[in-house]
C-alpha atoms as one frame of an Amber mdcrd trajectory, in Angstrom:
protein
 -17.140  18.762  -4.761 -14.169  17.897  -1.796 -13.161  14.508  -1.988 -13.361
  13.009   1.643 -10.641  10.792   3.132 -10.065   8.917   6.596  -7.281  10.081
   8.541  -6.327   8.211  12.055  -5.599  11.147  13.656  -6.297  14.773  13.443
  -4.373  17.247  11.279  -3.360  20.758  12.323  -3.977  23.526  11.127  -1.526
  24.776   8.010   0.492  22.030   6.257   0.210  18.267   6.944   2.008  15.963
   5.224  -0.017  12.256   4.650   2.434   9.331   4.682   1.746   5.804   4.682
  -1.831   3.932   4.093  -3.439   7.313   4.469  -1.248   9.100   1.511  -1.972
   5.932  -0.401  -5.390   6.154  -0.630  -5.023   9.450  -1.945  -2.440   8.579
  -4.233  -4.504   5.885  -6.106  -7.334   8.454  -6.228  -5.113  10.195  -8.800
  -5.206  13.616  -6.567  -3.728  16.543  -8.116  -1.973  19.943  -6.846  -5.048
  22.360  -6.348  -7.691  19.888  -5.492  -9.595  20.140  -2.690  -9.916  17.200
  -0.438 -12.155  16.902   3.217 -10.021  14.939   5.895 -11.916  13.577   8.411
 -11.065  10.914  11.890 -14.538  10.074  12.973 -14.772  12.584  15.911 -17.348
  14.771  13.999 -14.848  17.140  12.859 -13.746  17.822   9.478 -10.491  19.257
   8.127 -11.108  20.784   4.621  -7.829  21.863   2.158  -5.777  21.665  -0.560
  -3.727  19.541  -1.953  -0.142  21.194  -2.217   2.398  19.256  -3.198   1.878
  14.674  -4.407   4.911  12.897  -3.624   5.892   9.092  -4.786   4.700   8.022
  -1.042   3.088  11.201   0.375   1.217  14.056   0.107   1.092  17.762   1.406
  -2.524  19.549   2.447  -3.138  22.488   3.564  -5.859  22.420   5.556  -7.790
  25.687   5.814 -10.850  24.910   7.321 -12.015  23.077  10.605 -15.183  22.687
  11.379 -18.012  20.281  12.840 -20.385  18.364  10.678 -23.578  16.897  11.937
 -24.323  14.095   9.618 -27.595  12.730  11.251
C-alpha cells in the first residue's frame, strides 16, 4: 500500500523534487528509494510514484501515474 502525502501544488509528470515542509513530512516518515508514495493537493487528483532519490532536506519522485479519485 502507497503512502499518501499533501502537496500545495501539483507535480508534473516525470521527476519532482519535494523541498521544504512537504519533503519533511516525508523525511520523518522514514521513506526509502523504491517506495511508492500517492501525492495528492486536494483538487481530486492524485499523483502516484516512486521515490527516487532521499536527500538531507528533499526528496525526488517520479510520478508515473495521474489520475482522479472519487472518495465519496
Amino acid at each position: 500500500m502507497s503512502s499518501r502525502f499533501h502537496v500545495k501544488s501539483p507535480p508534473a509528470a516525470g521527476v519532482v523534487v519535494l523541498q521544504g515542509p512537504e519533503a519533511h513530512h516525508l523525511l520523518v516518515s522514514r521513506i526509502r528509494p523504491g517506495e511508492r508514495v500517492v501525492l495528492f493537493t486536494g483538487d481530486g487528483k492524485e499523483y502516484s510514484g516512486a521515490v527516487q532519490d532521499v536527500g538531507r532536506r528533499d526528496v525526488a519522485i517520479l510520478i508515473d501515474w495521474v489520475g482522479e479519485v472519487n472518495r465519496e
